[in-house]
Amino acid sequence: MDAIDTQELIDFLTKGEASEALERYFKEVERKKGKIFLSNYTILELAYILEYNFGVSRELVAKSLRTIIEDRLFKVEGKRELEEALKLYAEGMDLLSALKEVQLMKANAKRVKL
């Protein structure tokens, strides 16, 4: 299984220089019924870059991430947790904090407050 990083996704989403090559690569992986691994870190970084570097609205970032997460081409680390975190993100929480919150709830853990 291959993995791609944030820069490749940014290039693909923004129709950058390598977007045509990426499109061919995605089609080839799909033809072979393969998967492309995306880590939580890649998704978090993608959200941050889209929102803060490119000025993409939170609503559009969430929609784009959901599209990626649901695409059968990708094997997304912690897919269920990310889906839950996106709900909190849409309500105003930053995605990293939202993912942490979901992971704490899943682990039935409480945040220590001193």
Tab-separated table of N, CA and C in Angstrom:
chain	number	residue	atom	x	y	z
A	1	MET	N	0.846	-1.175	0.000
A	1	MET	CA	0.000	0.000	0.000
A	1	MET	C	0.891	1.238	0.000
A	2	ASP	N	0.526	2.180	-0.831
A	2	ASP	CA	1.250	3.443	-0.898
A	2	ASP	C	0.642	4.440	0.084
A	3	ALA	N	1.380	5.484	0.353
A	3	ALA	CA	0.888	6.594	1.169
A	3	ALA	C	1.237	7.889	0.456
A	4	ILE	N	0.367	8.861	0.567
A	4	ILE	CA	0.697	10.173	0.039
A	4	ILE	C	0.646	11.172	1.182
A	5	ASP	N	1.322	12.261	0.968
A	5	ASP	CA	1.432	13.259	2.017
A	5	ASP	C	0.569	14.468	1.692
A	6	THR	N	0.564	15.379	2.611
A	6	THR	CA	-0.283	16.565	2.512
A	6	THR	C	-0.036	17.352	1.229
A	7	GLN	N	1.217	17.544	0.880
A	7	GLN	CA	1.518	18.367	-0.289
A	7	GLN	C	0.897	17.800	-1.558
A	8	GLU	N	0.877	16.486	-1.693
A	8	GLU	CA	0.255	15.886	-2.867
A	8	GLU	C	-1.253	16.151	-2.881
A	9	LEU	N	-1.883	16.042	-1.716
A	9	LEU	CA	-3.319	16.320	-1.652
A	9	LEU	C	-3.616	17.782	-1.950
A	10	ILE	N	-2.795	18.677	-1.410
A	10	ILE	CA	-2.966	20.107	-1.680
A	10	ILE	C	-2.829	20.357	-3.183
A	11	ASP	N	-1.816	19.773	-3.770
A	11	ASP	CA	-1.592	19.958	-5.206
A	11	ASP	C	-2.787	19.447	-5.999
A	12	PHE	N	-3.303	18.300	-5.620
A	12	PHE	CA	-4.448	17.723	-6.310
A	12	PHE	C	-5.682	18.607	-6.158
A	13	LEU	N	-5.962	19.042	-4.937
A	13	LEU	CA	-7.163	19.841	-4.673
A	13	LEU	C	-7.107	21.229	-5.297
A	14	THR	N	-5.907	21.775	-5.429
A	14	THR	CA	-5.766	23.131	-5.978
A	14	THR	C	-5.386	23.125	-7.455
A	15	LYS	N	-5.410	21.940	-8.055
A	15	LYS	CA	-5.059	21.785	-9.473
A	15	LYS	C	-3.656	22.332	-9.759
A	16	GLY	N	-2.728	21.960	-8.883
A	16	GLY	CA	-1.345	22.385	-9.029
A	16	GLY	C	-0.627	21.645	-10.141
A	17	GLU	N	0.692	21.836	-10.181
A	17	GLU	CA	1.538	21.275	-11.247
A	17	GLU	C	1.397	19.768	-11.401
A	18	ALA	N	1.333	19.072	-10.277
A	18	ALA	CA	1.328	17.606	-10.320
A	18	ALA	C	-0.080	17.013	-10.328
A	19	SER	N	-1.107	17.850	-10.438
A	19	SER	CA	-2.474	17.327	-10.315
A	19	SER	C	-2.825	16.310	-11.408
A	20	GLU	N	-2.356	16.522	-12.623
A	20	GLU	CA	-2.654	15.562	-13.688
A	20	GLU	C	-1.962	14.226	-13.440
A	21	ALA	N	-0.724	14.273	-12.984
A	21	ALA	CA	0.006	13.040	-12.663
A	21	ALA	C	-0.662	12.320	-11.491
A	22	LEU	N	-1.115	13.079	-10.518
A	22	LEU	CA	-1.816	12.477	-9.381
A	22	LEU	C	-3.128	11.833	-9.818
A	23	GLU	N	-3.832	12.500	-10.704
A	23	GLU	CA	-5.086	11.948	-11.224
A	23	GLU	C	-4.828	10.608	-11.909
A	24	ARG	N	-3.779	10.536	-12.711
A	24	ARG	CA	-3.425	9.266	-13.374
A	24	ARG	C	-3.047	8.209	-12.335
A	25	TYR	N	-2.267	8.632	-11.346
A	25	TYR	CA	-1.855	7.703	-10.289
A	25	TYR	C	-3.086	7.169	-9.538
A	26	PHE	N	-4.017	8.042	-9.154
A	26	PHE	CA	-5.230	7.612	-8.450
A	26	PHE	C	-6.027	6.616	-9.285
A	27	LYS	N	-6.153	6.897	-10.578
A	27	LYS	CA	-6.900	5.990	-11.459
A	27	LYS	C	-6.214	4.630	-11.562
A	28	GLU	N	-4.891	4.634	-11.597
A	28	GLU	CA	-4.145	3.370	-11.670
A	28	GLU	C	-4.319	2.556	-10.387
A	29	VAL	N	-4.243	3.204	-9.247
A	29	VAL	CA	-4.441	2.512	-7.964
A	29	VAL	C	-5.857	1.953	-7.902
A	30	GLU	N	-6.816	2.747	-8.323
A	30	GLU	CA	-8.215	2.306	-8.314
A	30	GLU	C	-8.422	1.125	-9.262
A	31	ARG	N	-7.804	1.189	-10.445
A	31	ARG	CA	-7.912	0.097	-11.420
A	31	ARG	C	-7.384	-1.211	-10.827
A	32	LYS	N	-6.320	-1.103	-10.058
A	32	LYS	CA	-5.719	-2.292	-9.430
A	32	LYS	C	-6.412	-2.666	-8.128
A	33	LYS	N	-7.496	-1.932	-7.793
A	33	LYS	CA	-8.249	-2.144	-6.558
A	33	LYS	C	-7.360	-1.984	-5.321
A	34	GLY	N	-6.425	-1.052	-5.425
A	34	GLY	CA	-5.518	-0.760	-4.324
A	34	GLY	C	-6.068	0.307	-3.399
A	35	LYS	N	-5.275	0.654	-2.429
A	35	LYS	CA	-5.621	1.682	-1.452
A	35	LYS	C	-4.420	2.602	-1.275
A	36	ILE	N	-4.719	3.827	-0.883
A	36	ILE	CA	-3.692	4.794	-0.545
A	36	ILE	C	-3.891	5.180	0.915
A	37	PHE	N	-2.852	5.024	1.708
A	37	PHE	CA	-2.939	5.303	3.142
A	37	PHE	C	-2.819	6.796	3.414
A	38	LEU	N	-3.716	7.288	4.268
A	38	LEU	CA	-3.647	8.667	4.756
A	38	LEU	C	-3.643	8.633	6.277
A	39	SER	N	-2.625	9.194	6.881
A	39	SER	CA	-2.548	9.224	8.336
A	39	SER	C	-3.393	10.362	8.896
A	40	ASN	N	-3.692	10.271	10.198
A	40	ASN	CA	-4.373	11.370	10.889
A	40	ASN	C	-3.602	12.668	10.711
A	41	TYR	N	-2.284	12.563	10.798
A	41	TYR	CA	-1.444	13.757	10.692
A	41	TYR	C	-1.612	14.436	9.338
A	42	THR	N	-1.717	13.641	8.292
A	42	THR	CA	-1.905	14.190	6.956
A	42	THR	C	-3.243	14.930	6.873
A	43	ILE	N	-4.286	14.336	7.419
A	43	ILE	CA	-5.610	14.965	7.401
A	43	ILE	C	-5.610	16.248	8.225
A	44	LEU	N	-4.996	16.201	9.412
A	44	LEU	CA	-4.928	17.392	10.265
A	44	LEU	C	-4.162	18.520	9.584
A	45	GLU	N	-3.045	18.171	8.990
A	45	GLU	CA	-2.229	19.167	8.307
A	45	GLU	C	-2.974	19.741	7.099
A	46	LEU	N	-3.660	18.892	6.378
A	46	LEU	CA	-4.438	19.335	5.226
A	46	LEU	C	-5.499	20.347	5.657
A	47	ALA	N	-6.228	20.040	6.720
A	47	ALA	CA	-7.258	20.954	7.218
A	47	ALA	C	-6.654	22.301	7.595
A	48	TYR	N	-5.541	22.263	8.302
A	48	TYR	CA	-4.890	23.495	8.745
A	48	TYR	C	-4.449	24.346	7.548
A	49	ILE	N	-3.792	23.716	6.596
A	49	ILE	CA	-3.284	24.449	5.433
A	49	ILE	C	-4.427	25.043	4.605
A	50	LEU	N	-5.469	24.250	4.392
A	50	LEU	CA	-6.602	24.757	3.618
A	50	LEU	C	-7.256	25.954	4.301
A	51	GLU	N	-7.454	25.830	5.612
A	51	GLU	CA	-8.149	26.896	6.337
A	51	GLU	C	-7.271	28.132	6.549
A	52	TYR	N	-6.052	27.934	7.021
A	52	TYR	CA	-5.228	29.067	7.433
A	52	TYR	C	-4.285	29.600	6.359
A	53	ASN	N	-3.825	28.766	5.455
A	53	ASN	CA	-2.932	29.245	4.398
A	53	ASN	C	-3.694	29.665	3.141
A	54	PHE	N	-4.764	28.915	2.827
A	54	PHE	CA	-5.518	29.205	1.615
A	54	PHE	C	-6.812	29.966	1.895
A	55	GLY	N	-7.189	30.103	3.154
A	55	GLY	CA	-8.396	30.847	3.502
A	55	GLY	C	-9.694	30.160	3.116
A	56	VAL	N	-9.668	28.847	3.001
A	56	VAL	CA	-10.864	28.088	2.655
A	56	VAL	C	-11.792	28.071	3.871
A	57	SER	N	-13.068	28.242	3.638
A	57	SER	CA	-14.030	28.261	4.745
A	57	SER	C	-14.035	26.925	5.471
A	58	ARG	N	-14.337	26.986	6.743
A	58	ARG	CA	-14.417	25.780	7.569
A	58	ARG	C	-15.421	24.788	6.975
A	59	GLU	N	-16.529	25.303	6.485
A	59	GLU	CA	-17.565	24.447	5.891
A	59	GLU	C	-17.018	23.678	4.689
A	60	LEU	N	-16.278	24.372	3.832
A	60	LEU	CA	-15.713	23.718	2.644
A	60	LEU	C	-14.577	22.772	3.018
A	61	VAL	N	-13.791	23.124	4.026
A	61	VAL	CA	-12.730	22.223	4.499
A	61	VAL	C	-13.360	20.925	4.993
A	62	ALA	N	-14.393	21.052	5.837
A	62	ALA	CA	-15.065	19.860	6.377
A	62	ALA	C	-15.646	19.005	5.245
A	63	LYS	N	-16.267	19.654	4.274
A	63	LYS	CA	-16.851	18.925	3.138
A	63	LYS	C	-15.761	18.195	2.350
A	64	SER	N	-14.651	18.879	2.098
A	64	SER	CA	-13.537	18.271	1.359
A	64	SER	C	-12.954	17.079	2.108
A	65	LEU	N	-12.772	17.242	3.416
A	65	LEU	CA	-12.217	16.148	4.216
A	65	LEU	C	-13.168	14.959	4.257
A	66	ARG	N	-14.462	15.224	4.370
A	66	ARG	CA	-15.430	14.121	4.362
A	66	ARG	C	-15.368	13.365	3.036
A	67	THR	N	-15.248	14.096	1.944
A	67	THR	CA	-15.152	13.465	0.623
A	67	THR	C	-13.931	12.550	0.558
A	68	ILE	N	-12.805	13.028	1.053
A	68	ILE	CA	-11.574	12.232	1.054
A	68	ILE	C	-11.731	11.015	1.955
A	69	ILE	N	-12.223	11.224	3.166
A	69	ILE	CA	-12.362	10.144	4.141
A	69	ILE	C	-13.302	9.051	3.638
A	70	GLU	N	-14.360	9.446	2.940
A	70	GLU	CA	-15.350	8.476	2.465
A	70	GLU	C	-14.954	7.794	1.159
A	71	ASP	N	-13.969	8.325	0.470
A	71	ASP	CA	-13.553	7.753	-0.811
A	71	ASP	C	-12.901	6.397	-0.577
A	72	ARG	N	-13.394	5.389	-1.256
A	72	ARG	CA	-12.884	4.021	-1.039
A	72	ARG	C	-11.445	3.842	-1.520
A	73	LEU	N	-10.925	4.812	-2.247
A	73	LEU	CA	-9.539	4.762	-2.695
A	73	LEU	C	-8.565	4.902	-1.529
A	74	PHE	N	-9.015	5.593	-0.477
A	74	PHE	CA	-8.131	5.889	0.649
A	74	PHE	C	-8.411	5.008	1.857
A	75	LYS	N	-7.336	4.574	2.480
A	75	LYS	CA	-7.422	3.916	3.790
A	75	LYS	C	-6.978	4.979	4.791
A	76	VAL	N	-7.943	5.470	5.539
A	76	VAL	CA	-7.690	6.591	6.440
A	76	VAL	C	-7.523	6.079	7.866
A	77	GLU	N	-6.415	6.435	8.473
A	77	GLU	CA	-6.146	6.067	9.861
A	77	GLU	C	-7.213	6.699	10.762
A	78	GLY	N	-7.806	5.897	11.613
A	78	GLY	CA	-8.788	6.414	12.569
A	78	GLY	C	-9.981	7.073	11.905
A	79	LYS	N	-10.488	6.436	10.862
A	79	LYS	CA	-11.565	7.011	10.059
A	79	LYS	C	-12.779	7.409	10.900
A	80	ARG	N	-13.219	6.530	11.767
A	80	ARG	CA	-14.414	6.816	12.590
A	80	ARG	C	-14.187	7.998	13.519
A	81	GLU	N	-13.005	8.045	14.120
A	81	GLU	CA	-12.689	9.158	15.011
A	81	GLU	C	-12.645	10.470	14.242
A	82	LEU	N	-12.076	10.437	13.047
A	82	LEU	CA	-12.027	11.646	12.222
A	82	LEU	C	-13.427	12.104	11.823
A	83	GLU	N	-14.292	11.162	11.499
A	83	GLU	CA	-15.671	11.524	11.149
A	83	GLU	C	-16.352	12.221	12.322
A	84	GLU	N	-16.159	11.691	13.522
A	84	GLU	CA	-16.737	12.323	14.720
A	84	GLU	C	-16.099	13.682	14.981
A	85	ALA	N	-14.792	13.763	14.807
A	85	ALA	CA	-14.078	15.028	15.024
A	85	ALA	C	-14.541	16.097	14.041
A	86	LEU	N	-14.881	15.706	12.830
A	86	LEU	CA	-15.363	16.671	11.844
A	86	LEU	C	-16.682	17.308	12.275
A	87	LYS	N	-17.490	16.566	13.005
A	87	LYS	CA	-18.737	17.148	13.528
A	87	LYS	C	-18.417	18.262	14.520
A	88	LEU	N	-17.464	18.011	15.409
A	88	LEU	CA	-17.059	19.032	16.382
A	88	LEU	C	-16.373	20.205	15.686
A	89	TYR	N	-15.592	19.908	14.668
A	89	TYR	CA	-14.918	20.940	13.884
A	89	TYR	C	-15.951	21.858	13.228
A	90	ALA	N	-17.000	21.277	12.694
A	90	ALA	CA	-18.055	22.058	12.048
A	90	ALA	C	-18.780	22.954	13.056
A	91	GLU	N	-18.742	22.554	14.326
A	91	GLU	CA	-19.383	23.343	15.386
A	91	GLU	C	-18.455	24.419	15.940
A	92	GLY	N	-17.206	24.490	15.448
A	92	GLY	CA	-16.326	25.567	15.852
A	92	GLY	C	-15.022	25.169	16.524
A	93	MET	N	-14.876	23.913	16.889
A	93	MET	CA	-13.645	23.456	17.528
A	93	MET	C	-12.570	23.249	16.462
A	94	ASP	N	-11.307	23.541	16.774
A	94	ASP	CA	-10.271	23.248	15.773
A	94	ASP	C	-10.147	21.733	15.658
A	95	LEU	N	-9.708	21.273	14.508
A	95	LEU	CA	-9.751	19.838	14.218
A	95	LEU	C	-8.850	19.024	15.135
A	96	LEU	N	-7.689	19.534	15.476
A	96	LEU	CA	-6.797	18.796	16.375
A	96	LEU	C	-7.449	18.608	17.736
A	97	SER	N	-8.010	19.658	18.294
A	97	SER	CA	-8.695	19.554	19.590
A	97	SER	C	-9.894	18.626	19.505
A	98	ALA	N	-10.610	18.699	18.389
A	98	ALA	CA	-11.770	17.836	18.200
A	98	ALA	C	-11.366	16.367	18.149
A	99	LEU	N	-10.289	16.072	17.454
A	99	LEU	CA	-9.817	14.689	17.375
A	99	LEU	C	-9.365	14.195	18.744
A	100	LYS	N	-8.666	15.035	19.485
A	100	LYS	CA	-8.252	14.662	20.844
A	100	LYS	C	-9.476	14.364	21.706
A	101	GLU	N	-10.484	15.209	21.606
A	101	GLU	CA	-11.707	15.038	22.404
A	101	GLU	C	-12.391	13.710	22.068
A	102	VAL	N	-12.485	13.403	20.798
A	102	VAL	CA	-13.105	12.142	20.374
A	102	VAL	C	-12.300	10.953	20.891
A	103	GLN	N	-10.984	11.038	20.809
A	103	GLN	CA	-10.143	9.944	21.297
A	103	GLN	C	-10.279	9.763	22.803
A	104	LEU	N	-10.385	10.854	23.539
A	104	LEU	CA	-10.592	10.762	24.987
A	104	LEU	C	-11.930	10.098	25.297
A	105	MET	N	-12.980	10.510	24.583
A	105	MET	CA	-14.298	9.908	24.805
A	105	MET	C	-14.266	8.417	24.485
A	106	LYS	N	-13.616	8.059	23.394
A	106	LYS	CA	-13.529	6.650	22.991
A	106	LYS	C	-12.802	5.824	24.047
A	107	ALA	N	-11.766	6.408	24.648
A	107	ALA	CA	-10.986	5.713	25.664
A	107	ALA	C	-11.614	5.812	27.050
A	108	ASN	N	-12.757	6.505	27.111
A	108	ASN	CA	-13.426	6.730	28.403
A	108	ASN	C	-12.456	7.364	29.415
A	109	ALA	N	-11.685	8.322	28.923
A	109	ALA	CA	-10.679	8.988	29.750
A	109	ALA	C	-11.121	10.425	30.022
A	110	LYS	N	-10.692	10.907	31.175
A	110	LYS	CA	-11.010	12.286	31.546
A	110	LYS	C	-9.726	13.087	31.529
A	111	ARG	N	-9.837	14.297	31.061
A	111	ARG	CA	-8.700	15.207	31.027
A	111	ARG	C	-8.366	15.647	32.453
A	112	VAL	N	-7.099	15.581	32.799
A	112	VAL	CA	-6.651	15.990	34.124
A	112	VAL	C	-6.586	17.509	34.170
A	113	LYS	N	-7.180	18.072	35.201
A	113	LYS	CA	-7.135	19.521	35.393
A	113	LYS	C	-6.531	19.780	36.757
A	114	LEU	N	-5.380	20.413	36.777
A	114	LEU	CA	-4.695	20.698	38.039
A	114	LEU	C	-4.903	22.133	38.455
